[in-house]
PDB file of C-alpha atoms and ligand atoms in Angstrom:
ATOM      1  CA  MET A   1       7.997   6.444 -17.100  1.00 56.00           C
ATOM      2  CA  GLY A   2       4.300   5.507 -17.439  1.00 83.00           C
ATOM      3  CA  ARG A   3       3.579   4.507 -13.839  1.00 95.00           C
ATOM      4  CA  ARG A   4      -0.078   5.266 -13.142  1.00 96.00           C
ATOM      5  CA  LEU A   5      -0.586   6.681  -9.670  1.00 97.00           C
ATOM      6  CA  LEU A   6      -2.226   4.332  -7.178  1.00 98.00           C
ATOM      7  CA  ILE A   7      -4.471   5.943  -4.575  1.00 98.00           C
ATOM      8  CA  ALA A   8      -4.937   3.285  -1.927  1.00 98.00           C
ATOM      9  CA  GLY A   9      -7.212   3.514   1.104  1.00 98.00           C
ATOM     10  CA  ASN A  10      -6.372   1.287   4.080  1.00 98.00           C
ATOM     11  CA  TRP A  11      -9.415   1.011   6.332  1.00 98.00           C
ATOM     12  CA  LYS A  12      -7.505  -1.087   8.900  1.00 98.00           C
ATOM     13  CA  MET A  13      -9.908  -2.537  11.553  1.00 98.00           C
ATOM     14  CA  ASN A  14     -12.632  -0.034  10.693  1.00 98.00           C
ATOM     15  CA  GLY A  15     -15.806  -0.620   8.767  1.00 98.00           C
ATOM     16  CA  MET A  16     -19.170  -2.204   9.487  1.00 98.00           C
ATOM     17  CA  ARG A  17     -21.836  -2.703   6.841  1.00 98.00           C
ATOM     18  CA  ALA A  18     -23.093   0.836   7.544  1.00 98.00           C
ATOM     19  CA  GLU A  19     -19.802   2.155   6.128  1.00 98.00           C
ATOM     20  CA  LEU A  20     -20.595   0.602   2.757  1.00 98.00           C
ATOM     21  CA  ALA A  21     -22.298   3.950   2.137  1.00 98.00           C
ATOM     22  CA  GLU A  22     -18.765   5.364   1.687  1.00 98.00           C
ATOM     23  CA  ILE A  23     -18.078   2.690  -0.927  1.00 98.00           C
ATOM     24  CA  ASP A  24     -21.311   3.598  -2.702  1.00 98.00           C
ATOM     25  CA  ALA A  25     -20.186   7.234  -2.710  1.00 98.00           C
ATOM     26  CA  ILE A  26     -16.891   6.220  -4.350  1.00 98.00           C
ATOM     27  CA  ALA A  27     -18.772   4.153  -6.929  1.00 98.00           C
ATOM     28  CA  ALA A  28     -21.070   7.102  -7.668  1.00 98.00           C
ATOM     29  CA  ALA A  29     -18.105   9.478  -8.103  1.00 98.00           C
ATOM     30  CA  VAL A  30     -16.456   7.026 -10.509  1.00 98.00           C
ATOM     31  CA  ALA A  31     -19.710   6.731 -12.468  1.00 98.00           C
ATOM     32  CA  ARG A  32     -19.676  10.537 -12.819  1.00 97.00           C
ATOM     33  CA  GLY A  33     -16.012  10.479 -13.906  1.00 96.00           C
ATOM     34  CA  GLU A  34     -14.927  12.405 -10.808  1.00 95.00           C
ATOM     35  CA  GLU A  35     -12.199  10.081  -9.526  1.00 93.00           C
ATOM     36  CA  GLY A  36      -9.095  11.712 -10.981  1.00 94.00           C
ATOM     37  CA  PRO A  37      -6.469  10.090 -13.215  1.00 96.00           C
ATOM     38  CA  GLY A  38      -5.037   7.559 -10.751  1.00 97.00           C
ATOM     39  CA  GLU A  39      -6.026   3.969 -10.038  1.00 97.00           C
ATOM     40  CA  LEU A  40      -8.236   3.810  -6.936  1.00 98.00           C
ATOM     41  CA  LEU A  41      -7.951   0.997  -4.412  1.00 98.00           C
ATOM     42  CA  VAL A  42      -9.843   0.301  -1.189  1.00 98.00           C
ATOM     43  CA  SER A  43      -8.653  -2.143   1.470  1.00 99.00           C
ATOM     44  CA  PRO A  44     -11.565  -2.896   3.822  1.00 98.00           C
ATOM     45  CA  PRO A  45     -11.481  -5.447   6.647  1.00 98.00           C
ATOM     46  CA  ALA A  46     -11.795  -9.010   5.326  1.00 98.00           C
ATOM     47  CA  THR A  47     -15.415  -9.191   6.531  1.00 98.00           C
ATOM     48  CA  LEU A  48     -16.402  -6.581   3.926  1.00 98.00           C
ATOM     49  CA  LEU A  49     -14.203  -7.681   1.005  1.00 98.00           C
ATOM     50  CA  SER A  50     -16.953  -9.374  -1.017  1.00 98.00           C
ATOM     51  CA  ALA A  51     -19.491  -6.621  -0.373  1.00 98.00           C
ATOM     52  CA  VAL A  52     -16.989  -3.925  -1.345  1.00 98.00           C
ATOM     53  CA  ARG A  53     -15.959  -5.800  -4.507  1.00 98.00           C
ATOM     54  CA  ASP A  54     -19.615  -6.206  -5.494  1.00 98.00           C
ATOM     55  CA  ARG A  55     -20.402  -2.511  -5.034  1.00 98.00           C
ATOM     56  CA  LEU A  56     -17.443  -1.003  -6.860  1.00 98.00           C
ATOM     57  CA  PRO A  57     -16.893  -0.847 -10.608  1.00 98.00           C
ATOM     58  CA  ASN A  58     -14.105  -3.129 -11.882  1.00 97.00           C
ATOM     59  CA  GLU A  59     -11.651  -0.282 -12.376  1.00 97.00           C
ATOM     60  CA  VAL A  60     -11.538   0.371  -8.630  1.00 98.00           C
ATOM     61  CA  ARG A  61      -9.252  -2.180  -7.005  1.00 98.00           C
ATOM     62  CA  VAL A  62      -9.866  -4.014  -3.764  1.00 98.00           C
ATOM     63  CA  ALA A  63      -7.135  -5.191  -1.391  1.00 99.00           C
ATOM     64  CA  ALA A  64      -6.849  -7.440   1.629  1.00 98.00           C
ATOM     65  CA  GLN A  65      -4.805  -6.216   4.596  1.00 98.00           C
ATOM     66  CA  THR A  66      -2.664  -9.336   5.103  1.00 98.00           C
ATOM     67  CA  CYS A  67      -2.667 -13.032   4.217  1.00 98.00           C
ATOM     68  CA  HIS A  68      -1.293 -16.316   5.485  1.00 98.00           C
ATOM     69  CA  HIS A  69       1.614 -17.826   3.559  1.00 98.00           C
ATOM     70  CA  ASN A  70      -0.005 -21.263   3.247  1.00 98.00           C
ATOM     71  CA  ALA A  71      -2.830 -21.962   0.813  1.00 98.00           C
ATOM     72  CA  LYS A  72      -4.874 -23.864   3.425  1.00 98.00           C
ATOM     73  CA  GLY A  73      -4.516 -25.881   6.583  1.00 98.00           C
ATOM     74  CA  ALA A  74      -4.657 -25.837  10.366  1.00 98.00           C
ATOM     75  CA  HIS A  75      -4.246 -22.100  10.988  1.00 98.00           C
ATOM     76  CA  THR A  76      -7.242 -21.018  13.037  1.00 98.00           C
ATOM     77  CA  GLY A  77      -8.326 -17.473  12.326  1.00 97.00           C
ATOM     78  CA  ASP A  78      -6.059 -16.961   9.307  1.00 98.00           C
ATOM     79  CA  LEU A  79      -7.019 -16.391   5.692  1.00 98.00           C
ATOM     80  CA  SER A  80      -5.000 -17.586   2.718  1.00 98.00           C
ATOM     81  CA  ALA A  81      -4.169 -15.506  -0.329  1.00 98.00           C
ATOM     82  CA  GLU A  82      -6.337 -17.875  -2.391  1.00 98.00           C
ATOM     83  CA  MET A  83      -9.342 -17.261  -0.113  1.00 98.00           C
ATOM     84  CA  LEU A  84      -8.885 -13.506  -0.289  1.00 98.00           C
ATOM     85  CA  ARG A  85      -8.558 -13.659  -4.072  1.00 98.00           C
ATOM     86  CA  GLU A  86     -11.789 -15.621  -4.247  1.00 98.00           C
ATOM     87  CA  ALA A  87     -13.486 -13.063  -1.965  1.00 98.00           C
ATOM     88  CA  GLY A  88     -12.649 -10.357  -4.494  1.00 98.00           C
ATOM     89  CA  ALA A  89      -9.239  -8.993  -3.477  1.00 98.00           C
ATOM     90  CA  GLU A  90      -6.786  -8.174  -6.263  1.00 98.00           C
ATOM     91  CA  TYR A  91      -4.056  -6.729  -4.055  1.00 98.00           C
ATOM     92  CA  VAL A  92      -2.880  -7.454  -0.528  1.00 98.00           C
ATOM     93  CA  ILE A  93      -1.132  -5.062   1.846  1.00 99.00           C
ATOM     94  CA  LEU A  94       1.794  -6.857   3.503  1.00 98.00           C
ATOM     95  CA  GLY A  95       4.178  -5.910   6.289  1.00 98.00           C
ATOM     96  CA  HIS A  96       2.248  -2.845   7.406  1.00 98.00           C
ATOM     97  CA  SER A  97       4.012  -1.456  10.490  1.00 98.00           C
ATOM     98  CA  GLU A  98       0.953  -2.294  12.602  1.00 98.00           C
ATOM     99  CA  ARG A  99       1.287  -5.946  11.537  1.00 98.00           C
ATOM    100  CA  ARG A 100       5.042  -5.826  12.104  1.00 98.00           C
ATOM    101  CA  SER A 101       4.496  -4.511  15.663  1.00 97.00           C
ATOM    102  CA  ASP A 102       1.154  -6.109  16.720  1.00 97.00           C
ATOM    103  CA  HIS A 103       1.993  -9.540  15.271  1.00 97.00           C
ATOM    104  CA  ARG A 104       5.800  -9.383  15.263  1.00 97.00           C
ATOM    105  CA  GLU A 105       5.922  -9.933  11.523  1.00 98.00           C
ATOM    106  CA  SER A 106       9.518 -10.202  10.313  1.00 98.00           C
ATOM    107  CA  ASP A 107      10.890  -9.495   6.850  1.00 98.00           C
ATOM    108  CA  ASP A 108      11.091 -13.265   6.257  1.00 98.00           C
ATOM    109  CA  HIS A 109       7.416 -13.589   7.156  1.00 98.00           C
ATOM    110  CA  VAL A 110       6.436 -10.726   4.862  1.00 98.00           C
ATOM    111  CA  ARG A 111       8.452 -12.267   2.026  1.00 98.00           C
ATOM    112  CA  ALA A 112       6.706 -15.635   2.486  1.00 98.00           C
ATOM    113  CA  CYS A 113       3.327 -13.878   2.405  1.00 98.00           C
ATOM    114  CA  ALA A 114       4.342 -12.014  -0.751  1.00 98.00           C
ATOM    115  CA  GLN A 115       5.272 -15.343  -2.367  1.00 98.00           C
ATOM    116  CA  ALA A 116       1.837 -16.649  -1.378  1.00 98.00           C
ATOM    117  CA  ALA A 117       0.191 -13.558  -2.848  1.00 98.00           C
ATOM    118  CA  ILE A 118       1.996 -14.016  -6.169  1.00 98.00           C
ATOM    119  CA  ARG A 119       1.022 -17.717  -6.182  1.00 98.00           C
ATOM    120  CA  ALA A 120      -2.644 -16.701  -5.732  1.00 98.00           C
ATOM    121  CA  ASP A 121      -2.539 -13.903  -8.327  1.00 98.00           C
ATOM    122  CA  LEU A 122      -2.756 -11.132  -5.721  1.00 98.00           C
ATOM    123  CA  GLN A 123      -0.532  -8.089  -6.157  1.00 98.00           C
ATOM    124  CA  PRO A 124       1.519  -7.435  -3.022  1.00 98.00           C
ATOM    125  CA  ILE A 125       1.782  -3.933  -1.576  1.00 99.00           C
ATOM    126  CA  ILE A 126       4.850  -4.314   0.640  1.00 99.00           C
ATOM    127  CA  CYS A 127       5.226  -1.699   3.386  1.00 99.00           C
ATOM    128  CA  VAL A 128       8.531  -0.489   4.772  1.00 98.00           C
ATOM    129  CA  GLY A 129       9.195   2.312   7.223  1.00 98.00           C
ATOM    130  CA  GLU A 130      11.495   3.477   9.973  1.00 98.00           C
ATOM    131  CA  SER A 131      10.581   4.290  13.571  1.00 98.00           C
ATOM    132  CA  GLU A 132      11.130   7.716  15.078  1.00 98.00           C
ATOM    133  CA  ALA A 133      14.117   6.411  17.080  1.00 98.00           C
ATOM    134  CA  GLU A 134      15.680   4.965  13.918  1.00 98.00           C
ATOM    135  CA  ARG A 135      15.122   8.240  12.137  1.00 98.00           C
ATOM    136  CA  ASP A 136      16.687  10.230  14.972  1.00 98.00           C
ATOM    137  CA  ALA A 137      19.667   7.865  14.906  1.00 98.00           C
ATOM    138  CA  LYS A 138      20.002   8.537  11.135  1.00 98.00           C
ATOM    139  CA  GLU A 139      19.385   4.865  10.397  1.00 98.00           C
ATOM    140  CA  THR A 140      16.448   5.419   8.032  1.00 98.00           C
ATOM    141  CA  LEU A 141      18.090   4.201   4.839  1.00 98.00           C
ATOM    142  CA  THR A 142      19.816   1.279   6.544  1.00 98.00           C
ATOM    143  CA  VAL A 143      16.510   0.097   8.014  1.00 98.00           C
ATOM    144  CA  LEU A 144      14.595   0.584   4.767  1.00 98.00           C
ATOM    145  CA  GLY A 145      17.262  -1.216   2.724  1.00 98.00           C
ATOM    146  CA  ARG A 146      17.135  -4.178   5.076  1.00 98.00           C
ATOM    147  CA  GLN A 147      13.317  -4.310   5.045  1.00 98.00           C
ATOM    148  CA  LEU A 148      13.146  -4.012   1.259  1.00 98.00           C
ATOM    149  CA  ASP A 149      15.790  -6.689   0.635  1.00 98.00           C
ATOM    150  CA  GLY A 150      14.216  -9.039   3.153  1.00 98.00           C
ATOM    151  CA  SER A 151      10.560  -8.538   2.289  1.00 98.00           C
ATOM    152  CA  VAL A 152      10.521  -8.555  -1.521  1.00 98.00           C
ATOM    153  CA  PRO A 153      10.685 -12.081  -2.970  1.00 98.00           C
ATOM    154  CA  ASP A 154      12.760 -13.069  -6.009  1.00 98.00           C
ATOM    155  CA  GLU A 155       9.522 -14.017  -7.806  1.00 96.00           C
ATOM    156  CA  ALA A 156       8.247 -10.410  -7.801  1.00 98.00           C
ATOM    157  CA  THR A 157       7.342  -8.919 -11.147  1.00 97.00           C
ATOM    158  CA  PRO A 158       7.524  -5.147 -11.628  1.00 97.00           C
ATOM    159  CA  GLU A 159       3.930  -4.573 -12.750  1.00 93.00           C
ATOM    160  CA  ALA A 160       2.520  -6.613  -9.864  1.00 95.00           C
ATOM    161  CA  LEU A 161       4.767  -5.214  -7.136  1.00 98.00           C
ATOM    162  CA  VAL A 162       3.934  -2.096  -5.130  1.00 98.00           C
ATOM    163  CA  ILE A 163       6.153  -0.724  -2.367  1.00 98.00           C
ATOM    164  CA  ALA A 164       4.732   1.637   0.257  1.00 99.00           C
ATOM    165  CA  TYR A 165       7.124   3.858   2.183  1.00 98.00           C
ATOM    166  CA  GLU A 166       5.398   4.562   5.497  1.00 98.00           C
ATOM    167  CA  PRO A 167       7.526   6.199   8.180  1.00 98.00           C
ATOM    168  CA  ILE A 168       6.052   4.785  11.387  1.00 98.00           C
ATOM    169  CA  TRP A 169       6.244   8.149  13.139  1.00 98.00           C
ATOM    170  CA  ALA A 170       4.028   9.678  10.431  1.00 98.00           C
ATOM    171  CA  ILE A 171       1.223   7.088  10.604  1.00 98.00           C
ATOM    172  CA  GLY A 172      -1.868   8.525  12.251  1.00 97.00           C
ATOM    173  CA  THR A 173       0.114  11.328  13.901  1.00 98.00           C
ATOM    174  CA  GLY A 174      -0.422  14.260  11.565  1.00 97.00           C
ATOM    175  CA  LYS A 175       3.372  14.528  11.229  1.00 98.00           C
ATOM    176  CA  THR A 176       4.866  14.125   7.765  1.00 98.00           C
ATOM    177  CA  PRO A 177       8.321  14.104   6.235  1.00 98.00           C
ATOM    178  CA  THR A 178       9.145  16.900   3.801  1.00 98.00           C
ATOM    179  CA  ALA A 179       8.700  16.273   0.097  1.00 98.00           C
ATOM    180  CA  ASP A 180      12.522  16.377  -0.194  1.00 98.00           C
ATOM    181  CA  ASP A 181      12.859  13.655   2.437  1.00 98.00           C
ATOM    182  CA  VAL A 182      10.313  11.523   0.601  1.00 98.00           C
ATOM    183  CA  ALA A 183      12.096  12.124  -2.713  1.00 98.00           C
ATOM    184  CA  GLU A 184      15.382  10.959  -1.182  1.00 98.00           C
ATOM    185  CA  VAL A 185      13.842   7.819   0.301  1.00 98.00           C
ATOM    186  CA  HIS A 186      11.887   6.868  -2.827  1.00 98.00           C
ATOM    187  CA  GLY A 187      14.994   7.399  -4.972  1.00 98.00           C
ATOM    188  CA  PHE A 188      16.940   5.194  -2.578  1.00 98.00           C
ATOM    189  CA  LEU A 189      14.283   2.450  -2.687  1.00 98.00           C
ATOM    190  CA  ARG A 190      14.143   2.497  -6.485  1.00 98.00           C
ATOM    191  CA  ASN A 191      17.945   2.325  -6.722  1.00 98.00           C
ATOM    192  CA  ARG A 192      17.984  -0.559  -4.290  1.00 98.00           C
ATOM    193  CA  LEU A 193      15.453  -2.436  -6.450  1.00 98.00           C
ATOM    194  CA  ALA A 194      17.563  -1.620  -9.517  1.00 98.00           C
ATOM    195  CA  LEU A 195      20.695  -3.078  -7.906  1.00 98.00           C
ATOM    196  CA  ARG A 196      18.875  -6.351  -7.316  1.00 98.00           C
ATOM    197  CA  PHE A 197      16.484  -6.632 -10.259  1.00 98.00           C
ATOM    198  CA  GLY A 198      17.871  -4.199 -12.853  1.00 98.00           C
ATOM    199  CA  HIS A 199      16.846  -0.703 -13.949  1.00 98.00           C
ATOM    200  CA  ALA A 200      14.062  -1.774 -16.311  1.00 97.00           C
ATOM    201  CA  PHE A 201      12.374  -3.629 -13.457  1.00 98.00           C
ATOM    202  CA  ALA A 202      12.832  -0.846 -10.899  1.00 98.00           C
ATOM    203  CA  SER A 203      11.510   1.832 -13.220  1.00 97.00           C
ATOM    204  CA  ARG A 204       8.180  -0.017 -13.523  1.00 98.00           C
ATOM    205  CA  VAL A 205       7.544  -0.594  -9.783  1.00 98.00           C
ATOM    206  CA  ARG A 206       5.123   1.800  -8.094  1.00 98.00           C
ATOM    207  CA  ILE A 207       6.374   3.274  -4.830  1.00 98.00           C
ATOM    208  CA  LEU A 208       3.671   4.870  -2.677  1.00 98.00           C
ATOM    209  CA  TYR A 209       4.089   7.309   0.167  1.00 98.00           C
ATOM    210  CA  GLY A 210       1.970   6.729   3.295  1.00 98.00           C
ATOM    211  CA  GLY A 211       1.669   8.552   6.606  1.00 98.00           C
ATOM    212  CA  SER A 212      -0.904  11.264   7.459  1.00 98.00           C
ATOM    213  CA  VAL A 213      -1.755  11.955   3.801  1.00 98.00           C
ATOM    214  CA  LYS A 214      -4.723  14.340   3.596  1.00 98.00           C
ATOM    215  CA  PRO A 215      -6.380  16.519   0.973  1.00 98.00           C
ATOM    216  CA  SER A 216      -4.331  19.432   2.354  1.00 98.00           C
ATOM    217  CA  ASN A 217      -0.891  17.841   1.817  1.00 98.00           C
ATOM    218  CA  ALA A 218      -1.300  15.153  -0.876  1.00 98.00           C
ATOM    219  CA  ALA A 219      -0.358  17.413  -3.785  1.00 97.00           C
ATOM    220  CA  GLU A 220       3.138  18.073  -2.429  1.00 97.00           C
ATOM    221  CA  PHE A 221       3.842  14.328  -2.298  1.00 98.00           C
ATOM    222  CA  PHE A 222       2.301  13.668  -5.717  1.00 97.00           C
ATOM    223  CA  ALA A 223       4.614  16.352  -7.146  1.00 97.00           C
ATOM    224  CA  VAL A 224       7.650  14.163  -6.350  1.00 97.00           C
ATOM    225  CA  ASP A 225       8.773  12.211  -9.447  1.00 95.00           C
ATOM    226  CA  ASP A 226       9.365   8.952  -7.616  1.00 97.00           C
ATOM    227  CA  VAL A 227       6.075   9.060  -5.700  1.00 98.00           C
ATOM    228  CA  ASP A 228       3.592   6.867  -7.537  1.00 98.00           C
ATOM    229  CA  GLY A 229       0.616   7.345  -5.272  1.00 98.00           C
ATOM    230  CA  ALA A 230      -0.381   7.170  -1.637  1.00 98.00           C
ATOM    231  CA  LEU A 231      -1.384   4.649   0.997  1.00 98.00           C
ATOM    232  CA  ILE A 232      -3.970   6.457   3.093  1.00 98.00           C
ATOM    233  CA  GLY A 233      -5.292   5.398   6.484  1.00 98.00           C
ATOM    234  CA  GLY A 234      -7.530   7.795   8.406  1.00 98.00           C
ATOM    235  CA  ALA A 235      -8.399  10.051   5.474  1.00 98.00           C
ATOM    236  CA  SER A 236      -9.591   7.078   3.406  1.00 98.00           C
ATOM    237  CA  LEU A 237     -12.506   6.348   5.731  1.00 98.00           C
ATOM    238  CA  LYS A 238     -14.575   9.196   4.336  1.00 98.00           C
ATOM    239  CA  ALA A 239     -15.226   8.977   0.606  1.00 98.00           C
ATOM    240  CA  GLU A 240     -15.171  12.762   0.356  1.00 98.00           C
ATOM    241  CA  ASP A 241     -11.596  13.035   1.684  1.00 98.00           C
ATOM    242  CA  PHE A 242     -10.411   9.963  -0.197  1.00 98.00           C
ATOM    243  CA  LEU A 243     -11.781  11.327  -3.466  1.00 98.00           C
ATOM    244  CA  ALA A 244     -10.382  14.789  -2.751  1.00 98.00           C
ATOM    245  CA  ILE A 245      -6.912  13.201  -2.471  1.00 98.00           C
ATOM    246  CA  ALA A 246      -7.502  11.125  -5.606  1.00 98.00           C
ATOM    247  CA  ARG A 247      -8.367  14.246  -7.601  1.00 97.00           C
ATOM    248  CA  LEU A 248      -4.962  15.717  -6.723  1.00 97.00           C
ATOM    249  CA  ALA A 249      -3.192  12.836  -8.483  1.00 95.00           C
ATOM    250  CA  ARG A 250      -1.249  13.803 -11.592  1.00 84.00           C
ATOM    251  CA  GLU A 251      -1.722  12.328 -15.039  1.00 83.00           C
ATOM    252  CA  ARG A 252       1.401  10.495 -16.239  1.00 80.00           C
TER     253      ARG A 252
HETATM  254  C1  LIG B   1      -1.480   3.725   7.161  1.00 54.39           C
HETATM  255  O1  LIG B   1      -1.658   3.183   8.238  1.00 54.39           O
HETATM  256  O2  LIG B   1      -1.240   3.039   6.168  1.00 54.39           O
HETATM  257  C2  LIG B   1      -1.547   5.178   7.125  1.00 54.39           C
HETATM  258  C3  LIG B   1      -0.845   5.770   6.229  1.00 54.39           C
HETATM  259  O3  LIG B   1      -2.343   5.802   8.075  1.00 54.39           O
HETATM  260  P1  LIG B   1      -2.665   7.384   8.172  1.00 54.39           P
HETATM  261  O4  LIG B   1      -2.942   7.877   6.783  1.00 54.39           O
HETATM  262  O5  LIG B   1      -3.849   7.462   9.062  1.00 54.39           O
HETATM  263  O6  LIG B   1      -1.434   8.029   8.736  1.00 54.39           O
END
């Protein structure tokens, strides 16, 4: 299988320069070899991208939280994938449910941003997830299939593509699906990728789980075969918690 776990911290709209102390703590833990076997990634707000990239060793990845689909132009307030790449990002989170709701981002929009990311040599982390109402209506797999099909571009390559399954009702709520539920969804997502791109492709794509991951529950998700890491919001803001989760990652 050979998919190295990706432990990704999404800082969202949190982080002033004072919080670079958390980045320094991550760098110090990596220098001591205390980061666990997975690949670590931090996604700070765009204002801190360069500072975070400068403070972390190369093996820790840095991600932007969204990008515009154009390379440049009259788009006040937006940042292109090329700009984010130049600022030090190597990945970009796309289609997070907060972007889909706050900015009405559609699957078509997310796909265009993913194409822009690939053009700029940024690896897209494409988020999908059902709402509580959709879950209650037993529409989870229908919704996820539609989001996956619509958001992943034809140009995607398996090594550069990351999918994050983030049930909206689990984000920031302390509620989580069971490991069996996550196994079913991740298996479904991988099969769906296989139907479109083939098995060899699908078996190389990393599929992360996200939604209230903490040091106390991460191990049960990492024990699922098709879970290739975690996208972590709240618990990534403190280096201690983030590293505690990272140390629970399994060697593969
Ligand atoms: C997220 O927003 O990507 C997330 C998973 O948040 P939290 O871990 O806080 O639920």
